[in-house]
Short mmCIF file of C-alpha atoms in Angstrom, two decimals:
data_model
loop_
_atom_site.label_atom_id
_atom_site.label_comp_id
_atom_site.label_asym_id
_atom_site.label_seq_id
_atom_site.Cartn_x
_atom_site.Cartn_y
_atom_site.Cartn_z
CA SER A 1 156.07 113.62 116.95
CA LEU A 2 158.14 114.10 113.80
CA THR A 3 161.33 112.17 113.11
CA ASN A 4 163.33 113.85 110.36
CA ASP A 5 165.84 111.43 108.83
CA THR A 6 166.70 113.80 105.99
CA SER A 7 168.76 116.95 105.46
CA PHE A 8 165.64 118.92 104.61
CA GLU A 9 164.64 121.73 106.93
CA ILE A 10 160.95 121.57 107.75
CA GLY A 11 159.34 125.00 107.51
CA SER A 12 155.70 125.92 107.80
CA LEU A 13 153.49 123.46 105.98
CA GLU A 14 150.00 124.04 104.64
CA CYS A 15 147.74 121.01 104.69
CA ASN A 16 145.82 120.73 101.43
CA ILE A 17 142.98 118.29 101.99
CA VAL A 18 140.83 117.44 99.00
CA SER A 19 137.48 116.33 100.38
CA ALA A 20 135.52 113.34 99.17
CA SER A 21 132.56 115.62 98.54
CA GLU A 22 134.67 117.66 96.11
CA ILE A 23 135.72 114.50 94.30
CA TYR A 24 132.15 113.20 94.06
CA LYS A 25 130.99 116.56 92.71
CA LYS A 26 133.63 116.42 89.97
CA TYR A 27 133.67 112.71 89.11
CA GLY A 28 130.36 111.34 90.37
CA ASN A 29 129.18 109.66 93.55
CA ASP A 30 130.71 106.29 92.65
CA ALA A 31 134.21 107.66 92.04
CA PRO A 32 137.01 106.11 94.12
CA VAL A 33 138.68 108.51 96.54
CA ALA A 34 141.34 106.29 98.13
CA LEU A 35 143.59 103.48 96.95
CA ILE A 36 144.76 100.91 99.49
CA ILE A 37 147.85 99.02 98.33
CA HIS A 38 150.88 97.22 99.75
CA SER A 39 154.52 97.51 98.77
CA SER A 40 154.97 94.24 100.68
CA ALA A 41 151.62 92.49 101.09
CA LEU A 42 152.89 89.39 102.91
CA GLU A 43 154.21 91.20 106.00
CA CYS A 44 152.66 89.50 109.03
CA TYR A 45 152.46 89.73 112.81
CA SER A 46 153.86 87.72 115.71
CA ASN A 47 152.24 87.00 119.06
CA GLY A 48 155.57 86.34 120.78
CA LYS A 49 157.74 88.53 122.98
CA TYR A 50 161.04 87.22 121.66
CA TYR A 51 162.38 86.98 118.16
CA SER A 52 163.96 83.74 117.04
CA GLN A 53 165.73 82.72 113.87
CA ASN A 54 162.71 80.53 113.10
CA ASP A 55 160.27 83.43 113.04
CA GLU A 56 158.62 84.19 109.73
CA PHE A 57 158.21 87.86 108.85
CA TYR A 58 156.04 86.98 105.85
CA SER A 59 152.87 84.94 105.62
CA ARG A 60 149.85 84.40 103.41
CA ASP A 61 147.71 84.38 106.54
CA LYS A 62 146.91 87.31 108.84
CA ASN A 63 149.12 89.75 106.97
CA VAL A 64 148.96 93.42 106.05
CA ALA A 65 146.87 92.65 102.96
CA GLN A 66 144.10 91.52 105.30
CA ILE A 67 144.61 94.69 107.33
CA GLY A 68 144.14 96.56 104.05
CA ASP A 69 140.80 94.80 103.56
CA LEU A 70 139.64 96.07 106.93
CA ILE A 71 140.69 99.64 106.19
CA CYS A 72 139.11 99.61 102.74
CA ASN A 73 135.83 98.17 104.00
CA GLU A 74 135.62 100.65 106.85
CA LEU A 75 136.36 103.63 104.59
CA ASN A 76 133.64 102.47 102.21
CA SER A 77 131.15 102.07 105.05
CA CYS A 78 131.97 105.62 106.15
CA GLY A 79 131.23 107.02 102.70
CA ILE A 80 134.81 107.24 101.40
CA ASN A 81 134.82 105.22 98.19
CA SER A 82 137.98 103.09 98.25
CA ILE A 83 139.57 100.31 96.24
CA HIS A 84 142.06 97.75 97.50
CA ILE A 85 144.86 96.19 95.48
CA SER A 86 146.13 93.26 97.53
CA ASN A 87 148.49 91.88 94.90
CA ILE A 88 151.85 90.45 95.91
CA PHE A 89 154.42 92.37 93.85
CA SER A 90 157.23 89.91 94.29
CA ASN A 91 157.84 88.07 91.02
CA GLY A 92 157.32 84.76 92.81
CA SER A 93 159.51 85.52 95.83
CA ILE A 94 158.72 86.97 99.25
CA PHE A 95 160.55 90.19 98.46
CA SER A 96 158.63 93.09 97.01
CA SER A 97 159.15 94.35 93.48
CA THR A 98 159.18 98.16 93.50
CA LYS A 99 158.76 98.28 89.73
CA GLU A 100 155.60 96.17 89.77
CA TYR A 101 154.25 98.06 92.79
CA GLU A 102 154.71 101.43 91.09
CA LYS A 103 153.20 100.11 87.87
CA ALA A 104 150.07 99.08 89.77
CA ILE A 105 149.71 102.56 91.29
CA ILE A 106 150.22 104.28 87.93
CA ASN A 107 147.64 102.03 86.26
CA ALA A 108 145.11 102.62 89.05
CA LEU A 109 145.53 106.39 88.85
CA LYS A 110 145.06 106.28 85.08
CA LYS A 111 141.94 104.15 85.38
CA TYR A 112 140.53 106.17 88.27
CA PRO A 113 141.70 109.81 88.02
CA SER A 114 139.43 110.60 90.96
CA ILE A 115 141.80 108.83 93.39
CA GLN A 116 143.37 111.42 95.66
CA TYR A 117 144.76 109.33 98.51
CA VAL A 118 147.19 106.44 98.10
CA LEU A 119 147.84 104.45 101.28
CA ASP A 120 150.63 101.88 101.41
CA ILE A 121 149.63 99.70 104.35
CA SER A 122 152.66 98.11 105.99
CA ARG A 123 154.02 97.31 109.46
CA GLU A 124 157.27 97.85 111.38
CA VAL A 125 159.86 95.43 112.76
CA GLN A 126 161.83 96.47 115.85
CA ILE A 127 164.07 93.86 117.45
CA ASN A 128 166.39 94.65 120.37
CA ASP A 129 169.91 93.27 120.78
CA ASP A 130 168.65 90.75 123.34
CA LEU A 131 166.03 89.53 120.83
CA THR A 132 163.15 91.08 122.76
CA MET A 133 160.68 93.10 120.72
CA ASN A 134 159.08 96.40 121.59
CA LYS A 135 155.34 95.92 121.40
CA PRO A 136 153.76 99.33 120.66
CA THR A 137 150.22 99.44 122.02
CA THR A 138 147.68 102.02 123.05
CA ILE A 139 144.36 101.94 124.88
CA VAL A 140 141.28 103.34 123.13
CA ASN A 141 137.90 103.01 124.83
CA SER A 142 139.37 100.42 127.22
CA THR A 143 140.60 98.31 124.30
CA GLN A 144 144.27 97.54 123.66
CA MET A 145 145.34 98.25 120.10
CA ALA A 146 148.55 98.49 118.11
CA GLN A 147 150.06 101.89 117.40
CA ILE A 148 150.51 103.46 114.00
CA LYS A 149 153.52 105.14 112.42
CA ILE A 150 153.32 107.16 109.22
CA VAL A 151 156.36 107.29 106.93
CA ILE A 152 156.67 109.98 104.28
CA GLY A 153 159.15 109.63 101.44
CA SER A 154 161.29 112.47 100.19
CA ASP A 155 164.05 113.19 97.75
CA GLU A 156 164.64 115.74 95.02
CA ALA A 157 162.50 113.74 92.61
CA ASN A 158 159.51 113.72 94.94
CA ARG A 159 157.79 117.06 94.44
CA PHE A 160 154.89 116.02 96.65
CA TRP A 161 156.76 115.30 99.88
CA GLU A 162 155.79 118.53 101.64
CA ASN A 163 152.11 118.06 100.87
CA ASN A 164 152.29 114.42 101.92
CA LEU A 165 154.06 115.38 105.13
CA SER A 166 151.56 118.09 105.98
CA LEU A 167 148.70 115.62 105.58
CA ALA A 168 150.46 113.05 107.77
CA LEU A 169 151.17 115.62 110.48
CA LYS A 170 147.57 116.81 110.45
CA LEU A 171 146.31 113.25 110.83
CA ALA A 172 148.85 112.48 113.56
CA THR A 173 148.25 115.68 115.51
CA ASP A 174 144.53 115.00 115.64
CA ASN A 175 145.02 111.35 116.62
CA LYS A 176 147.94 111.19 119.02
CA ASP A 177 146.38 108.30 120.89
CA ILE A 178 146.80 105.90 117.97
CA ILE A 179 149.56 107.51 115.86
CA SER A 180 152.90 107.46 117.66
CA ASP A 181 155.17 109.06 115.09
CA VAL A 182 155.55 110.59 111.65
CA ALA A 183 158.90 109.90 110.00
CA LEU A 184 160.37 111.72 107.02
CA SER A 185 162.48 109.26 105.05
CA PRO A 186 165.36 110.23 102.74
CA PHE A 187 163.99 107.74 100.20
CA SER A 188 161.08 108.49 97.88
CA LEU A 189 159.15 105.29 98.77
CA SER A 190 157.38 105.69 95.41
CA GLN A 191 155.37 108.56 96.87
CA GLU A 192 156.22 110.86 93.99
CA LEU A 193 153.36 109.20 92.11
CA SER A 194 150.59 110.94 94.06
CA PRO A 195 150.16 114.27 95.88
CA ALA A 196 148.54 112.57 98.87
CA CYS A 197 150.50 109.38 99.44
CA MET A 198 151.54 107.85 102.77
CA GLN A 199 153.13 104.67 104.05
CA ILE A 200 151.11 103.68 107.08
CA ASP A 201 152.76 101.16 109.38
CA VAL A 202 149.90 99.49 111.22
CA GLY A 203 151.60 98.18 114.32
CA ASP A 204 154.81 96.20 114.61
CA TYR A 205 155.73 92.58 113.94
CA SER A 206 155.50 92.06 117.70
CA ASN A 207 151.82 93.04 117.81
CA THR A 208 149.01 90.53 117.46
CA PHE A 209 146.92 90.53 114.33
CA GLU A 210 143.91 91.46 116.47
CA GLU A 211 145.68 94.53 117.88
CA ALA A 212 146.58 95.61 114.35
CA SER A 213 143.05 94.97 113.11
CA LEU A 214 141.46 97.07 115.83
CA VAL A 215 143.66 100.10 115.23
CA ALA A 216 143.28 99.76 111.46
CA ILE A 217 139.51 100.09 111.73
CA GLU A 218 139.89 103.00 114.15
CA LEU A 219 142.28 104.74 111.76
CA ALA A 220 139.89 104.33 108.83
CA ARG A 221 137.07 105.92 110.82
CA ARG A 222 139.18 108.90 111.75
CA LEU A 223 140.65 109.31 108.30
CA SER A 224 137.15 109.30 106.83
CA SER A 225 136.18 112.13 109.19
CA LEU A 226 139.19 114.15 108.00
CA ILE A 227 138.56 113.77 104.27
CA CYS A 228 134.77 113.48 104.14
#
């Protein structure tokens, strides 16, 4: 499904997928195709059903940076050359620095002009008024996994938002069992830096790290099939 949180009207979209084979032909077989990065690398997961004031939303253990490792490794094993920047762009605090995050993307794209896909691996947080948490899960091959949400940034400065949205919708339409929603945000989310950029929320804070890990690997396999 598509959640449109903007004033933009969504017309017909054409999905422009640049294949890895095209990139290898142009830049060589060792050229990176995808960049895995995190606007907030310390986001972690909880195994509890209730939120408490003592809960930590950030951790250096079992966080989205480790989920990024899994996605990067799986893409590479499927023939999609990928690099992973797991840096914490926070200037010494737990809060992300957008400026440093964007600088890292710009530098990576300059160093590796072959990169076509930029994936910001994150996770959601949904807490109800009674402090319960919605735990989004799905069953794939009899295995319980977290669900994925894709968030696409948009504003007048982001000339790529329609292309990014079309790619997200294509991926979601083909994988409804693991991708629950595509959301169009009124904020750019730094996605104006690349024509194929997505924020991928791998599960929710309420999921277990194992559930997030399983769906991350599954997503990487399916994404590799789409862009091979």
